[in-house]
């Protein structure tokens, strides 16, 4: 499966909208050949990041894919998510309460 690079995305984590757009590019053949496995992968990642429309489109293209292709796309999405974990926000320090001496 050909791979689109997110190298131009900088250091910030890629958004669900970015992943959705990649799914759209692969599913429609915009700027690249149609690749339903890659489209499913990117829609799957976008859906995991909370993009509701990506979940719907993932279901629609899955109807056109074999079980093997769906499995391949799911493995690719899982591998991508493992390789690009979401940054964890630092834990907030407990609030310090100052009291005046009596």
PDB file of N, CA and C in Angstrom:
ATOM      1  N   UNK A   1       0.853  -1.165   0.000  1.00  0.00           N
ATOM      2  CA  UNK A   1       0.000   0.000   0.000  1.00  0.00           C
ATOM      3  C   UNK A   1       0.898   1.226   0.000  1.00  0.00           C
ATOM      4  N   UNK A   2       0.720   2.173  -0.912  1.00  0.00           N
ATOM      5  CA  UNK A   2       1.534   3.388  -0.928  1.00  0.00           C
ATOM      6  C   UNK A   2       1.264   4.202   0.317  1.00  0.00           C
ATOM      7  N   UNK A   3       2.254   4.920   0.747  1.00  0.00           N
ATOM      8  CA  UNK A   3       2.117   5.661   1.991  1.00  0.00           C
ATOM      9  C   UNK A   3       2.340   7.144   1.771  1.00  0.00           C
ATOM     10  N   UNK A   4       1.452   7.929   2.298  1.00  0.00           N
ATOM     11  CA  UNK A   4       1.544   9.376   2.252  1.00  0.00           C
ATOM     12  C   UNK A   4       2.289   9.810   3.496  1.00  0.00           C
ATOM     13  N   UNK A   5       3.236  10.705   3.374  1.00  0.00           N
ATOM     14  CA  UNK A   5       4.034  11.152   4.510  1.00  0.00           C
ATOM     15  C   UNK A   5       3.421  12.380   5.149  1.00  0.00           C
ATOM     16  N   UNK A   6       3.437  12.401   6.469  1.00  0.00           N
ATOM     17  CA  UNK A   6       2.980  13.564   7.215  1.00  0.00           C
ATOM     18  C   UNK A   6       4.159  14.414   7.658  1.00  0.00           C
ATOM     19  N   UNK A   7       5.298  14.270   6.991  1.00  0.00           N
ATOM     20  CA  UNK A   7       6.503  14.973   7.414  1.00  0.00           C
ATOM     21  C   UNK A   7       6.334  16.482   7.412  1.00  0.00           C
ATOM     22  N   UNK A   8       5.468  17.004   6.570  1.00  0.00           N
ATOM     23  CA  UNK A   8       5.252  18.441   6.545  1.00  0.00           C
ATOM     24  C   UNK A   8       4.331  18.921   7.647  1.00  0.00           C
ATOM     25  N   UNK A   9       3.813  18.009   8.449  1.00  0.00           N
ATOM     26  CA  UNK A   9       2.857  18.383   9.480  1.00  0.00           C
ATOM     27  C   UNK A   9       3.528  18.994  10.705  1.00  0.00           C
ATOM     28  N   UNK A  10       4.857  18.963  10.779  1.00  0.00           N
ATOM     29  CA  UNK A  10       5.548  19.559  11.916  1.00  0.00           C
ATOM     30  C   UNK A  10       5.503  18.650  13.130  1.00  0.00           C
ATOM     31  N   UNK A  11       5.789  19.226  14.265  1.00  0.00           N
ATOM     32  CA  UNK A  11       5.866  18.455  15.488  1.00  0.00           C
ATOM     33  C   UNK A  11       4.516  18.232  16.144  1.00  0.00           C
ATOM     34  N   UNK A  12       3.529  19.050  15.838  1.00  0.00           N
ATOM     35  CA  UNK A  12       2.222  18.914  16.472  1.00  0.00           C
ATOM     36  C   UNK A  12       1.559  17.624  15.996  1.00  0.00           C
ATOM     37  N   UNK A  13       0.810  16.974  16.888  1.00  0.00           N
ATOM     38  CA  UNK A  13       0.113  15.759  16.456  1.00  0.00           C
ATOM     39  C   UNK A  13      -0.900  16.074  15.366  1.00  0.00           C
ATOM     40  N   UNK A  14      -1.031  15.150  14.442  1.00  0.00           N
ATOM     41  CA  UNK A  14      -1.974  15.348  13.344  1.00  0.00           C
ATOM     42  C   UNK A  14      -3.397  15.288  13.887  1.00  0.00           C
ATOM     43  N   UNK A  15      -4.247  16.144  13.374  1.00  0.00           N
ATOM     44  CA  UNK A  15      -5.629  16.216  13.851  1.00  0.00           C
ATOM     45  C   UNK A  15      -6.501  15.173  13.168  1.00  0.00           C
ATOM     46  N   UNK A  16      -7.669  14.943  13.754  1.00  0.00           N
ATOM     47  CA  UNK A  16      -8.647  14.043  13.149  1.00  0.00           C
ATOM     48  C   UNK A  16      -9.038  14.548  11.763  1.00  0.00           C
ATOM     49  N   UNK A  17      -9.120  15.864  11.598  1.00  0.00           N
ATOM     50  CA  UNK A  17      -9.470  16.427  10.287  1.00  0.00           C
ATOM     51  C   UNK A  17      -8.408  16.107   9.240  1.00  0.00           C
ATOM     52  N   UNK A  18      -7.140  16.152   9.630  1.00  0.00           N
ATOM     53  CA  UNK A  18      -6.047  15.812   8.709  1.00  0.00           C
ATOM     54  C   UNK A  18      -6.154  14.356   8.284  1.00  0.00           C
ATOM     55  N   UNK A  19      -6.415  13.468   9.247  1.00  0.00           N
ATOM     56  CA  UNK A  19      -6.548  12.043   8.942  1.00  0.00           C
ATOM     57  C   UNK A  19      -7.763  11.807   8.044  1.00  0.00           C
ATOM     58  N   UNK A  20      -8.849  12.522   8.319  1.00  0.00           N
ATOM     59  CA  UNK A  20     -10.050  12.410   7.487  1.00  0.00           C
ATOM     60  C   UNK A  20      -9.737  12.820   6.051  1.00  0.00           C
ATOM     61  N   UNK A  21      -9.017  13.917   5.873  1.00  0.00           N
ATOM     62  CA  UNK A  21      -8.664  14.370   4.525  1.00  0.00           C
ATOM     63  C   UNK A  21      -7.806  13.345   3.797  1.00  0.00           C
ATOM     64  N   UNK A  22      -6.901  12.682   4.511  1.00  0.00           N
ATOM     65  CA  UNK A  22      -6.109  11.620   3.881  1.00  0.00           C
ATOM     66  C   UNK A  22      -7.023  10.487   3.427  1.00  0.00           C
ATOM     67  N   UNK A  23      -7.986  10.119   4.262  1.00  0.00           N
ATOM     68  CA  UNK A  23      -8.946   9.094   3.868  1.00  0.00           C
ATOM     69  C   UNK A  23      -9.710   9.496   2.625  1.00  0.00           C
ATOM     70  N   UNK A  24     -10.106  10.763   2.562  1.00  0.00           N
ATOM     71  CA  UNK A  24     -10.824  11.264   1.384  1.00  0.00           C
ATOM     72  C   UNK A  24      -9.941  11.199   0.141  1.00  0.00           C
ATOM     73  N   UNK A  25      -8.675  11.567   0.284  1.00  0.00           N
ATOM     74  CA  UNK A  25      -7.768  11.538  -0.856  1.00  0.00           C
ATOM     75  C   UNK A  25      -7.615  10.122  -1.408  1.00  0.00           C
ATOM     76  N   UNK A  26      -7.411   9.149  -0.504  1.00  0.00           N
ATOM     77  CA  UNK A  26      -7.224   7.769  -0.947  1.00  0.00           C
ATOM     78  C   UNK A  26      -8.520   7.159  -1.470  1.00  0.00           C
ATOM     79  N   UNK A  27      -9.652   7.505  -0.876  1.00  0.00           N
ATOM     80  CA  UNK A  27     -10.908   6.885  -1.310  1.00  0.00           C
ATOM     81  C   UNK A  27     -11.409   7.455  -2.636  1.00  0.00           C
ATOM     82  N   UNK A  28     -11.086   8.701  -2.916  1.00  0.00           N
ATOM     83  CA  UNK A  28     -11.582   9.332  -4.146  1.00  0.00           C
ATOM     84  C   UNK A  28     -10.542   9.371  -5.264  1.00  0.00           C
ATOM     85  N   UNK A  29      -9.282   9.081  -4.934  1.00  0.00           N
ATOM     86  CA  UNK A  29      -8.232   9.156  -5.944  1.00  0.00           C
ATOM     87  C   UNK A  29      -7.781  10.575  -6.213  1.00  0.00           C
ATOM     88  N   UNK A  30      -8.019  11.472  -5.249  1.00  0.00           N
ATOM     89  CA  UNK A  30      -7.591  12.866  -5.396  1.00  0.00           C
ATOM     90  C   UNK A  30      -6.090  12.950  -5.127  1.00  0.00           C
ATOM     91  N   UNK A  31      -5.328  13.321  -6.128  1.00  0.00           N
ATOM     92  CA  UNK A  31      -3.873  13.485  -6.061  1.00  0.00           C
ATOM     93  C   UNK A  31      -3.112  12.171  -5.912  1.00  0.00           C
ATOM     94  N   UNK A  32      -3.789  11.033  -6.029  1.00  0.00           N
ATOM     95  CA  UNK A  32      -3.144   9.721  -5.915  1.00  0.00           C
ATOM     96  C   UNK A  32      -4.108   8.662  -6.407  1.00  0.00           C
ATOM     97  N   UNK A  33      -3.611   7.469  -6.706  1.00  0.00           N
ATOM     98  CA  UNK A  33      -4.529   6.402  -7.127  1.00  0.00           C
ATOM     99  C   UNK A  33      -5.471   6.007  -5.982  1.00  0.00           C
ATOM    100  N   UNK A  34      -6.672   5.549  -6.319  1.00  0.00           N
ATOM    101  CA  UNK A  34      -7.612   5.060  -5.304  1.00  0.00           C
ATOM    102  C   UNK A  34      -6.974   3.865  -4.591  1.00  0.00           C
ATOM    103  N   UNK A  35      -7.031   3.878  -3.273  1.00  0.00           N
ATOM    104  CA  UNK A  35      -6.497   2.790  -2.446  1.00  0.00           C
ATOM    105  C   UNK A  35      -7.424   2.662  -1.244  1.00  0.00           C
ATOM    106  N   UNK A  36      -8.366   1.716  -1.309  1.00  0.00           N
ATOM    107  CA  UNK A  36      -9.355   1.586  -0.252  1.00  0.00           C
ATOM    108  C   UNK A  36      -8.757   1.106   1.066  1.00  0.00           C
ATOM    109  N   UNK A  37      -7.676   0.331   1.009  1.00  0.00           N
ATOM    110  CA  UNK A  37      -7.020  -0.105   2.243  1.00  0.00           C
ATOM    111  C   UNK A  37      -6.455   1.106   2.981  1.00  0.00           C
ATOM    112  N   UNK A  38      -5.754   1.976   2.264  1.00  0.00           N
ATOM    113  CA  UNK A  38      -5.214   3.184   2.896  1.00  0.00           C
ATOM    114  C   UNK A  38      -6.331   4.120   3.338  1.00  0.00           C
ATOM    115  N   UNK A  39      -7.375   4.236   2.535  1.00  0.00           N
ATOM    116  CA  UNK A  39      -8.505   5.089   2.909  1.00  0.00           C
ATOM    117  C   UNK A  39      -9.129   4.603   4.206  1.00  0.00           C
ATOM    118  N   UNK A  40      -9.354   3.294   4.308  1.00  0.00           N
ATOM    119  CA  UNK A  40      -9.934   2.718   5.529  1.00  0.00           C
ATOM    120  C   UNK A  40      -9.026   2.991   6.723  1.00  0.00           C
ATOM    121  N   UNK A  41      -7.724   2.821   6.518  1.00  0.00           N
ATOM    122  CA  UNK A  41      -6.752   3.092   7.591  1.00  0.00           C
ATOM    123  C   UNK A  41      -6.906   4.513   8.113  1.00  0.00           C
ATOM    124  N   UNK A  42      -6.893   5.497   7.224  1.00  0.00           N
ATOM    125  CA  UNK A  42      -6.955   6.895   7.661  1.00  0.00           C
ATOM    126  C   UNK A  42      -8.311   7.255   8.233  1.00  0.00           C
ATOM    127  N   UNK A  43      -9.389   6.709   7.674  1.00  0.00           N
ATOM    128  CA  UNK A  43     -10.712   6.939   8.259  1.00  0.00           C
ATOM    129  C   UNK A  43     -10.784   6.312   9.648  1.00  0.00           C
ATOM    130  N   UNK A  44     -10.177   5.152   9.811  1.00  0.00           N
ATOM    131  CA  UNK A  44     -10.159   4.480  11.108  1.00  0.00           C
ATOM    132  C   UNK A  44      -9.428   5.329  12.148  1.00  0.00           C
ATOM    133  N   UNK A  45      -8.291   5.879  11.771  1.00  0.00           N
ATOM    134  CA  UNK A  45      -7.522   6.720  12.695  1.00  0.00           C
ATOM    135  C   UNK A  45      -8.300   7.995  13.013  1.00  0.00           C
ATOM    136  N   UNK A  46      -8.901   8.607  11.997  1.00  0.00           N
ATOM    137  CA  UNK A  46      -9.696   9.820  12.230  1.00  0.00           C
ATOM    138  C   UNK A  46     -10.871   9.524  13.154  1.00  0.00           C
ATOM    139  N   UNK A  47     -11.526   8.385  12.951  1.00  0.00           N
ATOM    140  CA  UNK A  47     -12.647   8.007  13.815  1.00  0.00           C
ATOM    141  C   UNK A  47     -12.166   7.785  15.251  1.00  0.00           C
ATOM    142  N   UNK A  48     -11.010   7.176  15.402  1.00  0.00           N
ATOM    143  CA  UNK A  48     -10.452   6.958  16.745  1.00  0.00           C
ATOM    144  C   UNK A  48     -10.149   8.286  17.440  1.00  0.00           C
ATOM    145  N   UNK A  49      -9.880   9.312  16.641  1.00  0.00           N
ATOM    146  CA  UNK A  49      -9.606  10.637  17.199  1.00  0.00           C
ATOM    147  C   UNK A  49     -10.880  11.465  17.334  1.00  0.00           C
ATOM    148  N   UNK A  50     -12.048  10.833  17.087  1.00  0.00           N
ATOM    149  CA  UNK A  50     -13.312  11.502  17.336  1.00  0.00           C
ATOM    150  C   UNK A  50     -14.034  12.083  16.137  1.00  0.00           C
ATOM    151  N   UNK A  51     -13.599  11.792  14.929  1.00  0.00           N
ATOM    152  CA  UNK A  51     -14.237  12.337  13.732  1.00  0.00           C
ATOM    153  C   UNK A  51     -15.409  11.447  13.342  1.00  0.00           C
ATOM    154  N   UNK A  52     -16.639  11.902  13.570  1.00  0.00           N
ATOM    155  CA  UNK A  52     -17.841  11.086  13.344  1.00  0.00           C
ATOM    156  C   UNK A  52     -18.045  10.726  11.880  1.00  0.00           C
ATOM    157  N   UNK A  53     -17.818  11.657  10.975  1.00  0.00           N
ATOM    158  CA  UNK A  53     -18.026  11.378   9.552  1.00  0.00           C
ATOM    159  C   UNK A  53     -17.040  10.317   9.051  1.00  0.00           C
ATOM    160  N   UNK A  54     -15.844  10.291   9.628  1.00  0.00           N
ATOM    161  CA  UNK A  54     -14.858   9.287   9.229  1.00  0.00           C
ATOM    162  C   UNK A  54     -15.364   7.884   9.533  1.00  0.00           C
ATOM    163  N   UNK A  55     -16.036   7.715  10.662  1.00  0.00           N
ATOM    164  CA  UNK A  55     -16.571   6.403  11.023  1.00  0.00           C
ATOM    165  C   UNK A  55     -17.610   5.948   9.990  1.00  0.00           C
ATOM    166  N   UNK A  56     -18.441   6.857   9.541  1.00  0.00           N
ATOM    167  CA  UNK A  56     -19.459   6.526   8.535  1.00  0.00           C
ATOM    168  C   UNK A  56     -18.808   6.143   7.205  1.00  0.00           C
ATOM    169  N   UNK A  57     -17.846   6.923   6.753  1.00  0.00           N
ATOM    170  CA  UNK A  57     -17.193   6.629   5.472  1.00  0.00           C
ATOM    171  C   UNK A  57     -16.375   5.345   5.547  1.00  0.00           C
ATOM    172  N   UNK A  58     -15.801   5.069   6.700  1.00  0.00           N
ATOM    173  CA  UNK A  58     -15.065   3.813   6.885  1.00  0.00           C
ATOM    174  C   UNK A  58     -16.020   2.632   6.678  1.00  0.00           C
ATOM    175  N   UNK A  59     -17.223   2.723   7.233  1.00  0.00           N
ATOM    176  CA  UNK A  59     -18.216   1.653   7.049  1.00  0.00           C
ATOM    177  C   UNK A  59     -18.599   1.521   5.572  1.00  0.00           C
ATOM    178  N   UNK A  60     -18.768   2.653   4.898  1.00  0.00           N
ATOM    179  CA  UNK A  60     -19.169   2.611   3.488  1.00  0.00           C
ATOM    180  C   UNK A  60     -18.119   1.954   2.608  1.00  0.00           C
ATOM    181  N   UNK A  61     -16.856   2.308   2.787  1.00  0.00           N
ATOM    182  CA  UNK A  61     -15.833   1.690   1.926  1.00  0.00           C
ATOM    183  C   UNK A  61     -15.560   0.252   2.336  1.00  0.00           C
ATOM    184  N   UNK A  62     -15.788  -0.085   3.610  1.00  0.00           N
ATOM    185  CA  UNK A  62     -15.601  -1.471   4.044  1.00  0.00           C
ATOM    186  C   UNK A  62     -16.543  -2.405   3.291  1.00  0.00           C
ATOM    187  N   UNK A  63     -17.702  -1.900   2.897  1.00  0.00           N
ATOM    188  CA  UNK A  63     -18.666  -2.705   2.143  1.00  0.00           C
ATOM    189  C   UNK A  63     -18.118  -3.093   0.773  1.00  0.00           C
ATOM    190  N   UNK A  64     -17.112  -2.367   0.289  1.00  0.00           N
ATOM    191  CA  UNK A  64     -16.508  -2.639  -1.018  1.00  0.00           C
ATOM    192  C   UNK A  64     -15.199  -3.424  -0.899  1.00  0.00           C
ATOM    193  N   UNK A  65     -14.822  -3.793   0.327  1.00  0.00           N
ATOM    194  CA  UNK A  65     -13.528  -4.432   0.575  1.00  0.00           C
ATOM    195  C   UNK A  65     -13.719  -5.883   1.007  1.00  0.00           C
ATOM    196  N   UNK A  66     -12.694  -6.699   0.760  1.00  0.00           N
ATOM    197  CA  UNK A  66     -12.708  -8.072   1.260  1.00  0.00           C
ATOM    198  C   UNK A  66     -12.342  -8.063   2.743  1.00  0.00           C
ATOM    199  N   UNK A  67     -12.621  -9.172   3.419  1.00  0.00           N
ATOM    200  CA  UNK A  67     -12.245  -9.279   4.829  1.00  0.00           C
ATOM    201  C   UNK A  67     -10.738  -9.125   5.007  1.00  0.00           C
ATOM    202  N   UNK A  68      -9.972  -9.674   4.082  1.00  0.00           N
ATOM    203  CA  UNK A  68      -8.516  -9.569   4.157  1.00  0.00           C
ATOM    204  C   UNK A  68      -8.041  -8.127   4.037  1.00  0.00           C
ATOM    205  N   UNK A  69      -8.668  -7.382   3.134  1.00  0.00           N
ATOM    206  CA  UNK A  69      -8.301  -5.966   2.977  1.00  0.00           C
ATOM    207  C   UNK A  69      -8.654  -5.170   4.222  1.00  0.00           C
ATOM    208  N   UNK A  70      -9.808  -5.455   4.809  1.00  0.00           N
ATOM    209  CA  UNK A  70     -10.201  -4.752   6.035  1.00  0.00           C
ATOM    210  C   UNK A  70      -9.211  -5.063   7.158  1.00  0.00           C
ATOM    211  N   UNK A  71      -8.835  -6.331   7.276  1.00  0.00           N
ATOM    212  CA  UNK A  71      -7.843  -6.714   8.284  1.00  0.00           C
ATOM    213  C   UNK A  71      -6.516  -6.012   8.069  1.00  0.00           C
ATOM    214  N   UNK A  72      -6.092  -5.919   6.819  1.00  0.00           N
ATOM    215  CA  UNK A  72      -4.838  -5.231   6.496  1.00  0.00           C
ATOM    216  C   UNK A  72      -4.925  -3.757   6.897  1.00  0.00           C
ATOM    217  N   UNK A  73      -6.059  -3.117   6.605  1.00  0.00           N
ATOM    218  CA  UNK A  73      -6.242  -1.701   6.953  1.00  0.00           C
ATOM    219  C   UNK A  73      -6.265  -1.510   8.463  1.00  0.00           C
ATOM    220  N   UNK A  74      -6.920  -2.415   9.171  1.00  0.00           N
ATOM    221  CA  UNK A  74      -6.977  -2.310  10.633  1.00  0.00           C
ATOM    222  C   UNK A  74      -5.597  -2.480  11.251  1.00  0.00           C
ATOM    223  N   UNK A  75      -4.814  -3.423  10.744  1.00  0.00           N
ATOM    224  CA  UNK A  75      -3.442  -3.601  11.253  1.00  0.00           C
ATOM    225  C   UNK A  75      -2.606  -2.356  10.979  1.00  0.00           C
ATOM    226  N   UNK A  76      -2.756  -1.786   9.774  1.00  0.00           N
ATOM    227  CA  UNK A  76      -1.991  -0.583   9.424  1.00  0.00           C
ATOM    228  C   UNK A  76      -2.371   0.581  10.336  1.00  0.00           C
ATOM    229  N   UNK A  77      -3.657   0.726  10.634  1.00  0.00           N
ATOM    230  CA  UNK A  77      -4.100   1.805  11.533  1.00  0.00           C
ATOM    231  C   UNK A  77      -3.539   1.589  12.931  1.00  0.00           C
ATOM    232  N   UNK A  78      -3.618   0.353  13.413  1.00  0.00           N
ATOM    233  CA  UNK A  78      -3.094   0.040  14.746  1.00  0.00           C
ATOM    234  C   UNK A  78      -1.585   0.311  14.819  1.00  0.00           C
ATOM    235  N   UNK A  79      -0.859  -0.108  13.785  1.00  0.00           N
ATOM    236  CA  UNK A  79       0.587   0.135  13.754  1.00  0.00           C
ATOM    237  C   UNK A  79       0.896   1.626  13.745  1.00  0.00           C
ATOM    238  N   UNK A  80       0.113   2.394  12.967  1.00  0.00           N
ATOM    239  CA  UNK A  80       0.343   3.840  12.899  1.00  0.00           C
ATOM    240  C   UNK A  80       0.088   4.487  14.262  1.00  0.00           C
ATOM    241  N   UNK A  81      -0.991   4.083  14.911  1.00  0.00           N
ATOM    242  CA  UNK A  81      -1.317   4.663  16.220  1.00  0.00           C
ATOM    243  C   UNK A  81      -0.262   4.312  17.265  1.00  0.00           C
ATOM    244  N   UNK A  82       0.288   3.105  17.197  1.00  0.00           N
ATOM    245  CA  UNK A  82       1.362   2.721  18.129  1.00  0.00           C
ATOM    246  C   UNK A  82       2.624   3.545  17.871  1.00  0.00           C
ATOM    247  N   UNK A  83       2.909   3.805  16.611  1.00  0.00           N
ATOM    248  CA  UNK A  83       4.118   4.557  16.242  1.00  0.00           C
ATOM    249  C   UNK A  83       3.967   6.054  16.486  1.00  0.00           C
ATOM    250  N   UNK A  84       2.730   6.541  16.618  1.00  0.00           N
ATOM    251  CA  UNK A  84       2.460   7.969  16.798  1.00  0.00           C
ATOM    252  C   UNK A  84       1.505   8.176  17.976  1.00  0.00           C
ATOM    253  N   UNK A  85       1.959   7.852  19.185  1.00  0.00           N
ATOM    254  CA  UNK A  85       1.049   7.989  20.335  1.00  0.00           C
ATOM    255  C   UNK A  85       0.702   9.454  20.593  1.00  0.00           C
ATOM    256  N   UNK A  86      -0.504   9.653  21.110  1.00  0.00           N
ATOM    257  CA  UNK A  86      -0.929  11.006  21.478  1.00  0.00           C
ATOM    258  C   UNK A  86      -0.086  11.473  22.661  1.00  0.00           C
ATOM    259  N   UNK A  87       0.367  12.728  22.639  1.00  0.00           N
ATOM    260  CA  UNK A  87       1.115  13.219  23.798  1.00  0.00           C
ATOM    261  C   UNK A  87       0.193  13.285  25.012  1.00  0.00           C
ATOM    262  N   UNK A  88       0.751  12.966  26.153  1.00  0.00           N
ATOM    263  CA  UNK A  88      -0.013  12.990  27.396  1.00  0.00           C
ATOM    264  C   UNK A  88       0.218  14.337  28.058  1.00  0.00           C
ATOM    265  N   UNK A  89      -0.875  14.985  28.435  1.00  0.00           N
ATOM    266  CA  UNK A  89      -0.757  16.278  29.111  1.00  0.00           C
ATOM    267  C   UNK A  89      -0.113  16.062  30.471  1.00  0.00           C
ATOM    268  N   UNK A  90       0.766  16.973  30.879  1.00  0.00           N
ATOM    269  CA  UNK A  90       1.394  16.806  32.188  1.00  0.00           C
ATOM    270  C   UNK A  90       0.338  16.876  33.285  1.00  0.00           C
ATOM    271  N   UNK A  91       0.565  16.081  34.323  1.00  0.00           N
ATOM    272  CA  UNK A  91      -0.362  16.078  35.457  1.00  0.00           C
ATOM    273  C   UNK A  91      -0.298  17.426  36.156  1.00  0.00           C
ATOM    274  N   UNK A  92      -1.445  17.885  36.549  1.00  0.00           N
ATOM    275  CA  UNK A  92      -1.491  19.175  37.235  1.00  0.00           C
ATOM    276  C   UNK A  92      -1.063  18.988  38.684  1.00  0.00           C
ATOM    277  N   UNK A  93      -0.271  19.911  39.164  1.00  0.00           N
ATOM    278  CA  UNK A  93       0.181  19.871  40.561  1.00  0.00           C
ATOM    279  C   UNK A  93      -1.012  20.162  41.462  1.00  0.00           C
ATOM    280  N   UNK A  94      -1.055  19.514  42.610  1.00  0.00           N
ATOM    281  CA  UNK A  94      -2.162  19.796  43.517  1.00  0.00           C
ATOM    282  C   UNK A  94      -2.144  21.261  43.946  1.00  0.00           C
ATOM    283  N   UNK A  95      -3.328  21.791  44.131  1.00  0.00           N
ATOM    284  CA  UNK A  95      -3.443  23.193  44.548  1.00  0.00           C
ATOM    285  C   UNK A  95      -2.880  23.348  45.956  1.00  0.00           C
ATOM    286  N   UNK A  96      -2.156  24.405  46.158  1.00  0.00           N
ATOM    287  CA  UNK A  96      -1.590  24.706  47.482  1.00  0.00           C
ATOM    288  C   UNK A  96      -2.480  25.762  48.119  1.00  0.00           C
ATOM    289  N   UNK A  97      -2.921  25.482  49.316  1.00  0.00           N
ATOM    290  CA  UNK A  97      -3.765  26.412  50.037  1.00  0.00           C
ATOM    291  C   UNK A  97      -2.933  27.073  51.124  1.00  0.00           C
ATOM    292  N   UNK A  98      -2.858  28.378  51.055  1.00  0.00           N
ATOM    293  CA  UNK A  98      -2.106  29.118  52.071  1.00  0.00           C
ATOM    294  C   UNK A  98      -3.094  29.673  53.091  1.00  0.00           C
ATOM    295  N   UNK A  99      -2.744  29.509  54.357  1.00  0.00           N
ATOM    296  CA  UNK A  99      -3.599  30.027  55.435  1.00  0.00           C
ATOM    297  C   UNK A  99      -2.764  30.962  56.299  1.00  0.00           C
ATOM    298  N   UNK A 100      -3.390  32.007  56.659  1.00  0.00           N
ATOM    299  CA  UNK A 100      -2.702  32.972  57.535  1.00  0.00           C
ATOM    300  C   UNK A 100      -2.654  32.398  58.952  1.00  0.00           C
ATOM    301  N   UNK A 101      -1.537  32.636  59.619  1.00  0.00           N
ATOM    302  CA  UNK A 101      -1.393  32.176  61.004  1.00  0.00           C
ATOM    303  C   UNK A 101      -2.283  33.041  61.888  1.00  0.00           C
ATOM    304  N   UNK A 102      -2.892  32.435  62.918  1.00  0.00           N
ATOM    305  CA  UNK A 102      -3.807  33.169  63.795  1.00  0.00           C
ATOM    306  C   UNK A 102      -3.084  33.915  64.862  1.00  0.00           C
TER     307      UNK A 102
END
